[in-house]
Every structure is written in C-alpha cells, then in structure tokens.
Amino acid sequence: MTSEDSSPARPGRRQLLRAGSLGAGALGVGAASIGLDRTLSGRGASGASASASAAAPPLHGGETVPFHGEHQAGIETPAPAAATFVGLDLREEVDREGVLRMLRLLTDDAARLTRGEPPLADTEPEMATQPAALTVTVGFGRGLMERAERAAPSWLDPLPPFGIDELQDEFTGGDLMLQVAAEDPVTVSHALRMLLKDARAFTRVRWVQPGFRRSPGIVAPGSTMRNLFGQLDGSANPATGTPHFSHVVWIEEGPFAGGTSMVIRRIRMDMDGWDEVDRTAREQSTGTRLDDGAPLSGGTETSAADFEQVSANGFPVIGEFSHMRRARGVDDGEHQEIFRRPYNYDLAPPPGGGALSESGQIFVSFQADLLGQFLPIQQRLDTLDLLNRWTTPIGSAVFAIPPGCAEGEHIGETVLR
Amino acid sequence: MTSEDSSPARPGRRQLLRAGSLGAGALGVGAASIGLDRTLSGRGASGASASASAAAPPLHGGETVPFHGEHQAGIETPAPAAATFVGLDLREEVDREGVLRMLRLLTDDAARLTRGEPPLADTEPEMATQPAALTVTVGFGRGLMERAERAAPSWLDPLPPFGIDELQDEFTGGDLMLQVAAEDPVTVSHALRMLLKDARAFTRVRWVQPGFRRSPGIVAPGSTMRNLFGQLDGSANPATGTPHFSHVVWIEEGPFAGGTSMVIRRIRMDMDGWDEVDRTAREQSTGTRLDDGAPLSGGTETSAADFEQVSANGFPVIGEFSHMRRARGVDDGEHQEIFRRPYNYDLAPPPGGGALSESGQIFVSFQADLLGQFLPIQQRLDTLDLLNRWTTPIGSAVFAIPPGCAEGEHIGETVLR
C-alpha cells in the first residue's frame, strides 16, 4: 500500500489537449504551460513507483486548467466530474475595501489551488497536490456590487417568479457565488474549504450544493450527459471553442466584457412520477429519442429537428407541448440559445416521506444576455412544457460572472475599479 | 458533441488486472470473462468515434467486477470512487417467503447491473450501460434473519454504546444493508434506484449515506486514501489478495463461512476544531506523520512502528494517547486487525449554525470476528484516543455479510436455507 502522494504525476496528452483547447485566450496558454511545468517538477516525474508500471493507466491528478485568462475558467472548459456551488452573503460590516480584500484573498487562493499548490494558510497542504483540473469560478450578486459601490448590471436581479417555482430560501439568492469544480471530489472538498475559510471573515454561507457528473474516463470527453431521468441533456449546447460559443456566452461590451451571466436553479426531479411514464410518453415530453437523443423527426443527436414533420394522422411529430419545441421557441418565431453546464444531485430522501431519494439537477446556464436569451426560454417553458409535470424548481439565483484576470490582478478587478 | 452511449468501451489493461487480482475465487474469474465479452460485444468496440483517437485516454466505463463468486464483491475488490450505503427496514407484512423473494429479485438485478445490463424492469436501460466496476454488496441485520426464521449469528446486534457516541436514529440500525459502489456516481445512482424500486414492496428506506473517494486515475490504484482531515487513513489495512487478508476478513466456519461482519459508522469530523490544531499536535494525535503517514518513530507509511522509542526527555515518541497506539493495543498487550474501506462525506452545513460544511467519514470495516477484532479496538479508542476530540460517531450499524453466491443462486441462499 503506498501513500497517494507518492504517485507520479503524468499530465500526459489529456492535459496538453485541454490546455491546447484554450488557445483563444493567450494568457490562458501561458498559464497552462506554467501549470504543466510545475506539476512535472513538483512531484518527481522521474520517481518510478509501483503504479508507474507499463500496465497502469496514466494518472491525471496533476492535470491543471489555467486560472488566469481572458475569461474565468469553469465555463468554456470541460465540465469535470465534481462541482460544488456555494452562495454566500456578505457580513453587514463588510464595506468596499472589505470586498476588495476578500477578492484578493480568494483570487490568490484559487490561483494557487488550481496550480496544485497549497494556499498560504493551508493547514492540510497534502490535500492540495492533486488539482485534477480544478477550476474556481466567482460570481457577483447585486448585493456585492452595491457593497463595492459600483453599478450592478441592470439585469442582475432575481428571475421573475414563475408559476412552476417552489423556491426555498436555502437554495436561493446570494451576494457571492463560488463554483469549485474538479475531476475529483476530494480535491473539490479541500479547495472549497480553503476558500470558505478565507471568506469566513467577510461572508456567511447561504447555500451549498454539491453535484456530480460522470467520473473521468467513463464516457468519451465531450459526450452529452444523461440526467437522472436518463435523458441526454445538453445536446443543443453551442460547441466550446467556437466563435458561436463566444457569441452565445461572453458579454461583448461594458465592464463585464469577457464575462457572462449565470443562472443556477435547483430542479427537483420526481423520480417516482417519472417511473410511471412509458417510453413513448417520455419521448413525447421532450421531443427527442431516449436512446440517442435524436429529434423524433429523425437523424442523430446533432441533427436539426424538423418541426414541420407530421405523423400519418396529421399531428406534429415533435409535439407542441414538448420541451424541445418550447425551449426553441418554434411556434413563437423566436430562437434563443444558452450554454448549459448542469450537475446531478442524488441525496438521502427526507425522513418519513416514503421517497427513495431526493434527486434532481443543479441547472447551470451561462449566456451573454440574461434577459434576451435565458428569460424568453424560461418563460416559454413556464407557460407550457410537458416536462414540468415531473420537475420543480426549488432554488434559483442569478450572478454576474466577471471576466478572467491576469496574474497580479484579482477577480472582478476591472468591474469594481 | 456525441451521446455518451456512443463511446467505445475499452476495458483494457485495468479491467484485466482487476479480474486477475481475483484469482483466488475461481467463480470470480469465470464471471469476469463473461463480463468482459459482453461489454466488448454490447457496445461496438469497432466503432471509431472522435473519442477513440490515439490521443484520448482509454475509457473504462465498461469495466466489470464479477458479481458471483466465493465472496461478495465490494469488500476485497478495490474501493471505487463512489459508494452509497443504504439501510432498509422490512415491512411488517414481509415473511420468510417475502424475504427470499426479495433477495432473488435483488440478486437478479445486481447480477445484471454489474455486468452492464439493465435489470428486467429498468425504465432507463441506457443508464445501465456503463457499469464502471459496479459492485452491489448485501448485508443482513438481525431483523432479517428473524423474519427469515433462521438463527442470526450471536454477534449480530448493535454495538454496545460508547461514551463518544452521539448516535442519531436516521443513521443507525436496519434489517438490510446495500452497499452500491462504482467508479462513477451516475452509475451508482441508477443502480441504487433500480434496487430500491424492487425492494420497495418489501422494505422502507431507513437511511441513505452517499460517500466519495478519489476519482479513478487521480492517484495510483491501491494508494491509501486521505480523509478530510488530510490524514492517510487505512495504512494498517491488510493487503488484499493475501492469505492474511482472508484470515482477517472472511469467516471460516458455520453458515456465514465466506462471509464477514460489517460495521458502518457515520463519523462527524469537526473541521473547524481541527483547523485550530497545529501540525505537531495533529501528528501526536495519530502517532503518524501527516505528509507520508509514516509512524513518528520513523521509516515509511508501511514501516512497523517502534512503540518503545522515547524522545530525548524520556517520553514515548508515539504518545500513549495517540490513535495509532490505542488502536493497536500496544499497552494492553493485544493486537487486533480489521479491514477498513471508508468513504468521505461533505455536505451542506445545517442552516443557521455558522459551520462551513457537514463533513466526515462513513467508516466501514469488515472483520471475520466482530467481537474479537472490532470490539476491542473500538473499546480502547472509546476509553482514550486523542482523535476523539475532533470526531463524533453519529450513526452506527452492524450487518452480517453472507458469502457470495454462484450463478442461479441468490445472495444469502446458503445462510437462509
């Protein structure tokens, strides 16, 4: 039995690919190289342990994602296996200087942790040595902007109430959001704790939402995730690394240029109710095939849907109340896009209720224009969407994601200047 | 973007190694081969998708661990990244026939799921296609043995109360235990739901405890895990695949021969209290070095501790109240061993309390002789163990793990005959 720290770090092809895919951000590439070098030198790549035999698969605990860059990491970068989202409220006494001090502290922590280095005050430095593609993404609520005495974006407010909502305070709102994500949940746990310890003098924890996706190496990178209903979820996402993605996600002008808006909603999924629905009805509810995610009009997961197609008896093949048709605004002559990066949750059921679990999705979307992209989609789905029968939003928050920062800067520096 | 099911399954070296390491159980090896063949044929190994390029790491979602064998899987087999433990109570009306019917159902489900096949009643068959080294381990409480009208092992009772315990009903006891573990939490989630759906007519959920370890590929296989305190935890474990392991873990005689006893305790870890402890005091509390897990008397993680060694001022280097010394019974002239296979938990803090998280360990140990091995260790630790200052058991249960079963049999068949 060998200690986990004695394992050789071999960033390998995957890390290079990951770093390479960030080519659009020049700062990012530089930082990636630094991360790579450090990882290789920091943990004795030459040391041959039992695990480094030819038979063992390459380890990727040393993989790093650049923290610095034009955009914050954790949005366009591949969604890793584990993420915890935290909403924080600023303490009453924290003023503009306090906000800036906190952001400097969190930025320094995040920059170190994402490189696989312990932050300055880390009491468990051994826990920091496997960054596992760690990203830390920071979002601002209106409360933070006001405390920092700077104008919040006009759209930075809670979403309007929707008829389907059953929001709970414990999953809603917040002045500051941290998304801490990595290929490894132990890494997430330690990184988050370090950040929260340093944030503690300035904030109170409002909500914490741990989520999961497939572990690394289970399915091909870039695969669309199945949610806990078994649906391929995210097929319509813009492809990362494309001009189209940038157009959909990144704000182009103003202080938040290079940033984006983030919606995080906790969607409870009624697993028991869903069980009672047969396969045909399930496919009708989304307008897509369960097995491969293709539109019911035919083709493959990535095929364009034919919303005009009708069945032998004259009804649309992709039904009028289907999630796909409603989300795309087919019958409203509209079409908006957002980028979804959701995580699953599956927890112990509330005691005594007879449920088998408390399950659902941490819905996360990023879009350049909250009011112009996200809101119309959500309004259409609120009005009419077959899936609403089995899904209930129980938490909701909106954050402004500032752009990335360069070395020596702190997150939000340009927007709070 | 491609659907996750289109990814090629390449069991590769790791699976072969895993299957090979089970050589002691002849049944196991046969089943492994079946699993492998099925995986290869079931998902089109010839289909070259984008992910199958030379640059991509091999995928291991198709990896299987044999369900059938001399022993149940999930004990000596490598502890994978995700596990959920469930305690169930039998419904009042369930009699011996009901218990047997339920076990036949659960066995059939588990055998299929661990091969990567959907169970008969699976309404999301696509969710079953990535077994990711899934194991399902079943344990019996006294309640189940009585309902099945068979004598329970004499030791099959709750542990005696310990002074350190603050047990909560919601994490304690149970007639039936399921440990569902895999390298992927989505796989665990679906497998568990399938099992609970089939168990629902017979049982009520008493508790559910999801836990995590490192994701696959982060650290070398076989590495000792760090717990959330940053301690290497499990260094003293007997090595799997050795006669010594068998001696420590497997019951040798009687109906449960080939089985074992399982203790599962939910140990809350006071992360805030631990933060206040400096590194020297932390190392004194365990008697081991934080960085590499070596005994304070010197050497490496696997070195024998020198409990006689004294410092310049005459005190034992491995202090009398240290966890290591107490656990090993050095000063009582005793020495017992158990096999630990713990998981971490790290959840949202209880509202309003000011804590940053609700964190701890799902302590799981297996030992042939509960009263002769586990109990003396726990009694010594209860009396005196520096670590008790920062850890609190809040849940506890004991289960009898029946031996494995062959194809065509159900779990527990021999013990309930």
mmCIF file of N, CA and C in Angstrom, chain A residues 48-146:
data_model
loop_
_atom_site.group_PDB
_atom_site.id
_atom_site.type_symbol
_atom_site.label_atom_id
_atom_site.label_comp_id
_atom_site.label_asym_id
_atom_site.label_seq_id
_atom_site.Cartn_x
_atom_site.Cartn_y
_atom_site.Cartn_z
ATOM 1 N N ALA A 48 9.857 6.251 -10.113
ATOM 2 C CA ALA A 48 9.051 5.136 -10.599
ATOM 3 C C ALA A 48 8.479 4.376 -9.403
ATOM 4 N N SER A 49 7.191 4.549 -9.144
ATOM 5 C CA SER A 49 6.561 3.790 -8.062
ATOM 6 C C SER A 49 5.874 2.583 -8.664
ATOM 7 N N ALA A 50 5.319 1.787 -7.796
ATOM 8 C CA ALA A 50 4.626 0.582 -8.264
ATOM 9 C C ALA A 50 3.576 0.922 -9.308
ATOM 10 N N SER A 51 3.001 2.097 -9.158
ATOM 11 C CA SER A 51 1.870 2.461 -10.008
ATOM 12 C C SER A 51 2.312 2.877 -11.407
ATOM 13 N N ALA A 52 3.594 3.113 -11.565
ATOM 14 C CA ALA A 52 4.045 3.652 -12.842
ATOM 15 C C ALA A 52 4.410 2.542 -13.829
ATOM 16 N N SER A 53 4.040 1.337 -13.505
ATOM 17 C CA SER A 53 4.365 0.233 -14.408
ATOM 18 C C SER A 53 3.631 0.415 -15.727
ATOM 19 N N ALA A 54 4.087 -0.305 -16.720
ATOM 20 C CA ALA A 54 3.516 -0.151 -18.054
ATOM 21 C C ALA A 54 2.029 -0.481 -18.071
ATOM 22 N N ALA A 55 1.588 -1.303 -17.135
ATOM 23 C CA ALA A 55 0.202 -1.757 -17.159
ATOM 24 C C ALA A 55 -0.772 -0.719 -16.620
ATOM 25 N N ALA A 56 -0.298 0.210 -15.813
ATOM 26 C CA ALA A 56 -1.216 1.150 -15.182
ATOM 27 C C ALA A 56 -1.633 2.241 -16.164
ATOM 28 N N PRO A 57 -2.888 2.680 -16.100
ATOM 29 C CA PRO A 57 -3.303 3.777 -16.964
ATOM 30 C C PRO A 57 -2.624 5.059 -16.486
ATOM 31 N N PRO A 58 -2.453 6.023 -17.367
ATOM 32 C CA PRO A 58 -1.782 7.250 -16.935
ATOM 33 C C PRO A 58 -2.625 7.976 -15.880
ATOM 34 N N LEU A 59 -1.966 8.521 -14.896
ATOM 35 C CA LEU A 59 -2.683 9.262 -13.860
ATOM 36 C C LEU A 59 -2.885 10.702 -14.314
ATOM 37 N N HIS A 60 -3.961 11.295 -13.883
ATOM 38 C CA HIS A 60 -4.224 12.673 -14.309
ATOM 39 C C HIS A 60 -4.576 13.575 -13.130
ATOM 40 N N GLY A 61 -4.192 13.165 -11.932
ATOM 41 C CA GLY A 61 -4.429 14.022 -10.763
ATOM 42 C C GLY A 61 -3.674 15.331 -10.857
ATOM 43 N N GLY A 62 -2.578 15.344 -11.612
ATOM 44 C CA GLY A 62 -1.787 16.553 -11.733
ATOM 45 C C GLY A 62 -2.278 17.517 -12.805
ATOM 46 N N GLU A 63 -3.337 17.139 -13.478
ATOM 47 C CA GLU A 63 -3.858 17.971 -14.572
ATOM 48 C C GLU A 63 -4.276 19.351 -14.054
ATOM 49 N N THR A 64 -3.901 20.381 -14.784
ATOM 50 C CA THR A 64 -4.299 21.729 -14.365
ATOM 51 C C THR A 64 -5.036 22.452 -15.477
ATOM 52 N N VAL A 65 -5.925 23.330 -15.090
ATOM 53 C CA VAL A 65 -6.615 24.229 -16.006
ATOM 54 C C VAL A 65 -6.180 25.639 -15.607
ATOM 55 N N PRO A 66 -5.724 26.439 -16.572
ATOM 56 C CA PRO A 66 -5.210 27.770 -16.207
ATOM 57 C C PRO A 66 -6.275 28.614 -15.502
ATOM 58 N N PHE A 67 -5.868 29.218 -14.410
ATOM 59 C CA PHE A 67 -6.805 30.093 -13.695
ATOM 60 C C PHE A 67 -6.905 31.458 -14.363
ATOM 61 N N HIS A 68 -5.757 31.982 -14.791
ATOM 62 C CA HIS A 68 -5.747 33.321 -15.376
ATOM 63 C C HIS A 68 -6.103 33.264 -16.853
ATOM 64 N N GLY A 69 -6.668 34.328 -17.350
ATOM 65 C CA GLY A 69 -7.005 34.355 -18.764
ATOM 66 C C GLY A 69 -8.065 35.391 -19.051
ATOM 67 N N GLU A 70 -8.445 35.433 -20.300
ATOM 68 C CA GLU A 70 -9.433 36.423 -20.746
ATOM 69 C C GLU A 70 -10.792 36.174 -20.068
ATOM 70 N N HIS A 71 -11.126 34.907 -19.955
ATOM 71 C CA HIS A 71 -12.376 34.523 -19.296
ATOM 72 C C HIS A 71 -12.054 33.711 -18.054
ATOM 73 N N GLN A 72 -12.972 33.670 -17.104
ATOM 74 C CA GLN A 72 -12.782 32.778 -15.971
ATOM 75 C C GLN A 72 -12.871 31.323 -16.451
ATOM 76 N N ALA A 73 -12.083 30.474 -15.835
ATOM 77 C CA ALA A 73 -12.169 29.043 -16.113
ATOM 78 C C ALA A 73 -13.463 28.506 -15.487
ATOM 79 N N GLY A 74 -13.854 27.319 -15.925
ATOM 80 C CA GLY A 74 -15.045 26.692 -15.339
ATOM 81 C C GLY A 74 -16.312 26.972 -16.115
ATOM 82 N N ILE A 75 -16.179 27.555 -17.306
ATOM 83 C CA ILE A 75 -17.364 27.842 -18.120
ATOM 84 C C ILE A 75 -17.188 27.158 -19.481
ATOM 85 N N GLU A 76 -16.200 27.646 -20.254
ATOM 86 C CA GLU A 76 -15.934 27.017 -21.561
ATOM 87 C C GLU A 76 -15.070 25.767 -21.396
ATOM 88 N N THR A 77 -14.350 25.677 -20.282
ATOM 89 C CA THR A 77 -13.509 24.497 -20.037
ATOM 90 C C THR A 77 -14.410 23.289 -19.765
ATOM 91 N N PRO A 78 -13.934 22.072 -20.095
ATOM 92 C CA PRO A 78 -14.792 20.880 -19.964
ATOM 93 C C PRO A 78 -15.334 20.730 -18.540
ATOM 94 N N ALA A 79 -16.607 20.367 -18.430
ATOM 95 C CA ALA A 79 -17.219 20.205 -17.114
ATOM 96 C C ALA A 79 -16.672 18.935 -16.467
ATOM 97 N N PRO A 80 -15.971 19.065 -15.350
ATOM 98 C CA PRO A 80 -15.380 17.875 -14.726
ATOM 99 C C PRO A 80 -16.385 17.117 -13.857
ATOM 100 N N ALA A 81 -15.919 16.070 -13.230
ATOM 101 C CA ALA A 81 -16.804 15.111 -12.563
ATOM 102 C C ALA A 81 -17.551 15.682 -11.367
ATOM 103 N N ALA A 82 -16.894 16.551 -10.608
ATOM 104 C CA ALA A 82 -17.483 17.024 -9.346
ATOM 105 C C ALA A 82 -17.503 18.535 -9.310
ATOM 106 N N ALA A 83 -18.576 19.084 -8.800
ATOM 107 C CA ALA A 83 -18.638 20.534 -8.606
ATOM 108 C C ALA A 83 -19.467 20.831 -7.378
ATOM 109 N N THR A 84 -19.029 21.781 -6.605
ATOM 110 C CA THR A 84 -19.865 22.283 -5.525
ATOM 111 C C THR A 84 -20.070 23.772 -5.756
ATOM 112 N N PHE A 85 -21.319 24.170 -5.664
ATOM 113 C CA PHE A 85 -21.709 25.560 -5.845
ATOM 114 C C PHE A 85 -22.072 26.118 -4.473
ATOM 115 N N VAL A 86 -21.571 27.309 -4.182
ATOM 116 C CA VAL A 86 -21.838 27.903 -2.875
ATOM 117 C C VAL A 86 -22.357 29.315 -3.066
ATOM 118 N N GLY A 87 -23.415 29.650 -2.349
ATOM 119 C CA GLY A 87 -23.911 31.025 -2.304
ATOM 120 C C GLY A 87 -23.555 31.624 -0.961
ATOM 121 N N LEU A 88 -22.969 32.812 -0.980
ATOM 122 C CA LEU A 88 -22.515 33.460 0.251
ATOM 123 C C LEU A 88 -23.175 34.828 0.385
ATOM 124 N N ASP A 89 -23.432 35.222 1.610
ATOM 125 C CA ASP A 89 -23.909 36.580 1.874
ATOM 126 C C ASP A 89 -22.808 37.365 2.567
ATOM 127 N N LEU A 90 -22.613 38.592 2.151
ATOM 128 C CA LEU A 90 -21.612 39.443 2.804
ATOM 129 C C LEU A 90 -22.082 39.790 4.217
ATOM 130 N N ARG A 91 -21.165 39.784 5.155
ATOM 131 C CA ARG A 91 -21.491 40.232 6.503
ATOM 132 C C ARG A 91 -21.787 41.732 6.469
ATOM 133 N N GLU A 92 -22.609 42.147 7.415
ATOM 134 C CA GLU A 92 -23.106 43.523 7.424
ATOM 135 C C GLU A 92 -21.973 44.542 7.420
ATOM 136 N N GLU A 93 -20.908 44.222 8.133
ATOM 137 C CA GLU A 93 -19.865 45.229 8.347
ATOM 138 C C GLU A 93 -18.877 45.342 7.184
ATOM 139 N N VAL A 94 -19.022 44.488 6.186
ATOM 140 C CA VAL A 94 -18.043 44.481 5.094
ATOM 141 C C VAL A 94 -18.333 45.630 4.117
ATOM 142 N N ASP A 95 -17.362 46.486 3.912
ATOM 143 C CA ASP A 95 -17.529 47.623 3.011
ATOM 144 C C ASP A 95 -16.744 47.381 1.718
ATOM 145 N N ARG A 96 -16.665 48.399 0.896
ATOM 146 C CA ARG A 96 -15.955 48.266 -0.389
ATOM 147 C C ARG A 96 -14.539 47.725 -0.201
ATOM 148 N N GLU A 97 -13.829 48.265 0.768
ATOM 149 C CA GLU A 97 -12.465 47.802 0.974
ATOM 150 C C GLU A 97 -12.442 46.323 1.384
ATOM 151 N N GLY A 98 -13.422 45.968 2.181
ATOM 152 C CA GLY A 98 -13.529 44.570 2.615
ATOM 153 C C GLY A 98 -13.787 43.641 1.437
ATOM 154 N N VAL A 99 -14.681 44.056 0.557
ATOM 155 C CA VAL A 99 -14.978 43.247 -0.629
ATOM 156 C C VAL A 99 -13.709 43.039 -1.447
ATOM 157 N N LEU A 100 -12.968 44.111 -1.653
ATOM 158 C CA LEU A 100 -11.751 44.010 -2.479
ATOM 159 C C LEU A 100 -10.700 43.134 -1.790
ATOM 160 N N ARG A 101 -10.604 43.289 -0.472
ATOM 161 C CA ARG A 101 -9.635 42.482 0.269
ATOM 162 C C ARG A 101 -9.996 40.992 0.126
ATOM 163 N N MET A 102 -11.283 40.717 0.291
ATOM 164 C CA MET A 102 -11.737 39.329 0.164
ATOM 165 C C MET A 102 -11.444 38.780 -1.230
ATOM 166 N N LEU A 103 -11.692 39.563 -2.248
ATOM 167 C CA LEU A 103 -11.479 39.076 -3.616
ATOM 168 C C LEU A 103 -9.998 38.849 -3.887
ATOM 169 N N ARG A 104 -9.144 39.688 -3.313
ATOM 170 C CA ARG A 104 -7.700 39.460 -3.474
ATOM 171 C C ARG A 104 -7.296 38.131 -2.833
ATOM 172 N N LEU A 105 -7.874 37.896 -1.658
ATOM 173 C CA LEU A 105 -7.571 36.665 -0.924
ATOM 174 C C LEU A 105 -8.064 35.436 -1.706
ATOM 175 N N LEU A 106 -9.308 35.489 -2.142
ATOM 176 C CA LEU A 106 -9.879 34.348 -2.865
ATOM 177 C C LEU A 106 -9.148 34.110 -4.184
ATOM 178 N N THR A 107 -8.770 35.190 -4.843
ATOM 179 C CA THR A 107 -8.041 35.047 -6.106
ATOM 180 C C THR A 107 -6.697 34.372 -5.869
ATOM 181 N N ASP A 108 -6.015 34.807 -4.835
ATOM 182 C CA ASP A 108 -4.714 34.203 -4.551
ATOM 183 C C ASP A 108 -4.882 32.715 -4.212
ATOM 184 N N ASP A 109 -5.860 32.415 -3.385
ATOM 185 C CA ASP A 109 -6.129 31.004 -3.056
ATOM 186 C C ASP A 109 -6.422 30.192 -4.314
ATOM 187 N N ALA A 110 -7.315 30.729 -5.125
ATOM 188 C CA ALA A 110 -7.765 29.982 -6.306
ATOM 189 C C ALA A 110 -6.613 29.768 -7.276
ATOM 190 N N ALA A 111 -5.782 30.803 -7.457
ATOM 191 C CA ALA A 111 -4.665 30.678 -8.394
ATOM 192 C C ALA A 111 -3.713 29.585 -7.928
ATOM 193 N N ARG A 112 -3.461 29.546 -6.629
ATOM 194 C CA ARG A 112 -2.554 28.517 -6.111
ATOM 195 C C ARG A 112 -3.191 27.135 -6.192
ATOM 196 N N LEU A 113 -4.410 27.022 -5.703
ATOM 197 C CA LEU A 113 -5.064 25.707 -5.672
ATOM 198 C C LEU A 113 -5.174 25.105 -7.070
ATOM 199 N N THR A 114 -5.513 25.937 -8.046
ATOM 200 C CA THR A 114 -5.684 25.397 -9.396
ATOM 201 C C THR A 114 -4.344 24.991 -10.005
ATOM 202 N N ARG A 115 -3.254 25.488 -9.460
ATOM 203 C CA ARG A 115 -1.922 25.032 -9.899
ATOM 204 C C ARG A 115 -1.467 23.795 -9.134
ATOM 205 N N GLY A 116 -2.232 23.374 -8.142
ATOM 206 C CA GLY A 116 -1.817 22.237 -7.330
ATOM 207 C C GLY A 116 -0.918 22.632 -6.175
ATOM 208 N N GLU A 117 -0.964 23.906 -5.807
ATOM 209 C CA GLU A 117 -0.175 24.388 -4.665
ATOM 210 C C GLU A 117 -1.096 24.710 -3.504
ATOM 211 N N PRO A 118 -0.656 24.459 -2.287
ATOM 212 C CA PRO A 118 -1.481 24.861 -1.149
ATOM 213 C C PRO A 118 -1.519 26.382 -1.007
ATOM 214 N N PRO A 119 -2.664 26.939 -0.678
ATOM 215 C CA PRO A 119 -2.719 28.367 -0.354
ATOM 216 C C PRO A 119 -1.860 28.661 0.871
ATOM 217 N N LEU A 120 -1.643 29.943 1.120
ATOM 218 C CA LEU A 120 -0.721 30.324 2.187
ATOM 219 C C LEU A 120 -1.135 29.754 3.537
ATOM 220 N N ALA A 121 -2.429 29.753 3.834
ATOM 221 C CA ALA A 121 -2.859 29.351 5.173
ATOM 222 C C ALA A 121 -3.318 27.899 5.222
ATOM 223 N N ASP A 122 -2.917 27.113 4.243
ATOM 224 C CA ASP A 122 -3.436 25.741 4.151
ATOM 225 C C ASP A 122 -2.878 24.882 5.280
ATOM 226 N N THR A 123 -3.757 24.374 6.109
ATOM 227 C CA THR A 123 -3.305 23.510 7.204
ATOM 228 C C THR A 123 -3.223 22.050 6.771
ATOM 229 N N GLU A 124 -3.703 21.721 5.576
ATOM 230 C CA GLU A 124 -3.564 20.365 5.026
ATOM 231 C C GLU A 124 -2.942 20.469 3.636
ATOM 232 N N PRO A 125 -1.689 20.917 3.560
ATOM 233 C CA PRO A 125 -1.095 21.156 2.234
ATOM 234 C C PRO A 125 -1.066 19.910 1.362
ATOM 235 N N GLU A 126 -1.031 18.728 1.979
ATOM 236 C CA GLU A 126 -1.009 17.492 1.174
ATOM 237 C C GLU A 126 -2.294 17.314 0.377
ATOM 238 N N MET A 127 -3.353 17.977 0.829
ATOM 239 C CA MET A 127 -4.633 17.823 0.136
ATOM 240 C C MET A 127 -4.687 18.646 -1.150
ATOM 241 N N ALA A 128 -3.703 19.504 -1.338
ATOM 242 C CA ALA A 128 -3.731 20.414 -2.491
ATOM 243 C C ALA A 128 -2.927 19.891 -3.670
ATOM 244 N N THR A 129 -2.306 18.734 -3.520
ATOM 245 C CA THR A 129 -1.308 18.317 -4.518
ATOM 246 C C THR A 129 -1.900 17.627 -5.746
ATOM 247 N N GLN A 130 -3.185 17.394 -5.736
ATOM 248 C CA GLN A 130 -3.825 16.767 -6.908
ATOM 249 C C GLN A 130 -4.891 17.716 -7.444
ATOM 250 N N PRO A 131 -4.512 18.708 -8.251
ATOM 251 C CA PRO A 131 -5.537 19.678 -8.682
ATOM 252 C C PRO A 131 -6.627 19.047 -9.539
ATOM 253 N N ALA A 132 -6.303 17.995 -10.285
ATOM 254 C CA ALA A 132 -7.351 17.255 -11.011
ATOM 255 C C ALA A 132 -8.249 18.182 -11.827
ATOM 256 N N ALA A 133 -7.588 19.097 -12.566
ATOM 257 C CA ALA A 133 -8.316 20.034 -13.438
ATOM 258 C C ALA A 133 -9.239 20.971 -12.663
ATOM 259 N N LEU A 134 -8.815 21.321 -11.472
ATOM 260 C CA LEU A 134 -9.609 22.223 -10.617
ATOM 261 C C LEU A 134 -9.858 23.573 -11.279
ATOM 262 N N THR A 135 -11.081 24.032 -11.188
ATOM 263 C CA THR A 135 -11.408 25.416 -11.559
ATOM 264 C C THR A 135 -12.173 26.058 -10.420
ATOM 265 N N VAL A 136 -11.970 27.335 -10.260
ATOM 266 C CA VAL A 136 -12.742 28.130 -9.289
ATOM 267 C C VAL A 136 -13.328 29.294 -10.074
ATOM 268 N N THR A 137 -14.640 29.397 -10.065
ATOM 269 C CA THR A 137 -15.324 30.444 -10.811
ATOM 270 C C THR A 137 -16.098 31.302 -9.819
ATOM 271 N N VAL A 138 -15.970 32.605 -9.969
ATOM 272 C CA VAL A 138 -16.554 33.519 -8.989
ATOM 273 C C VAL A 138 -17.642 34.351 -9.654
ATOM 274 N N GLY A 139 -18.792 34.457 -8.994
ATOM 275 C CA GLY A 139 -19.892 35.268 -9.498
ATOM 276 C C GLY A 139 -20.340 36.290 -8.470
ATOM 277 N N PHE A 140 -20.816 37.424 -8.967
ATOM 278 C CA PHE A 140 -21.253 38.510 -8.085
ATOM 279 C C PHE A 140 -22.768 38.650 -8.129
ATOM 280 N N GLY A 141 -23.378 38.804 -6.981
ATOM 281 C CA GLY A 141 -24.777 39.196 -6.899
ATOM 282 C C GLY A 141 -24.885 40.710 -6.775
ATOM 283 N N ARG A 142 -26.110 41.215 -6.868
ATOM 284 C CA ARG A 142 -26.301 42.658 -6.762
ATOM 285 C C ARG A 142 -25.778 43.179 -5.423
ATOM 286 N N GLY A 143 -25.959 42.359 -4.383
ATOM 287 C CA GLY A 143 -25.506 42.772 -3.058
ATOM 288 C C GLY A 143 -24.022 43.112 -3.031
ATOM 289 N N LEU A 144 -23.238 42.321 -3.705
ATOM 290 C CA LEU A 144 -21.789 42.576 -3.718
ATOM 291 C C LEU A 144 -21.467 43.851 -4.491
ATOM 292 N N MET A 145 -22.124 44.018 -5.632
ATOM 293 C CA MET A 145 -21.850 45.218 -6.435
ATOM 294 C C MET A 145 -22.181 46.474 -5.632
ATOM 295 N N GLU A 146 -23.282 46.416 -4.913
ATOM 296 C CA GLU A 146 -23.681 47.597 -4.139
ATOM 297 C C GLU A 146 -22.693 47.856 -3.012
#
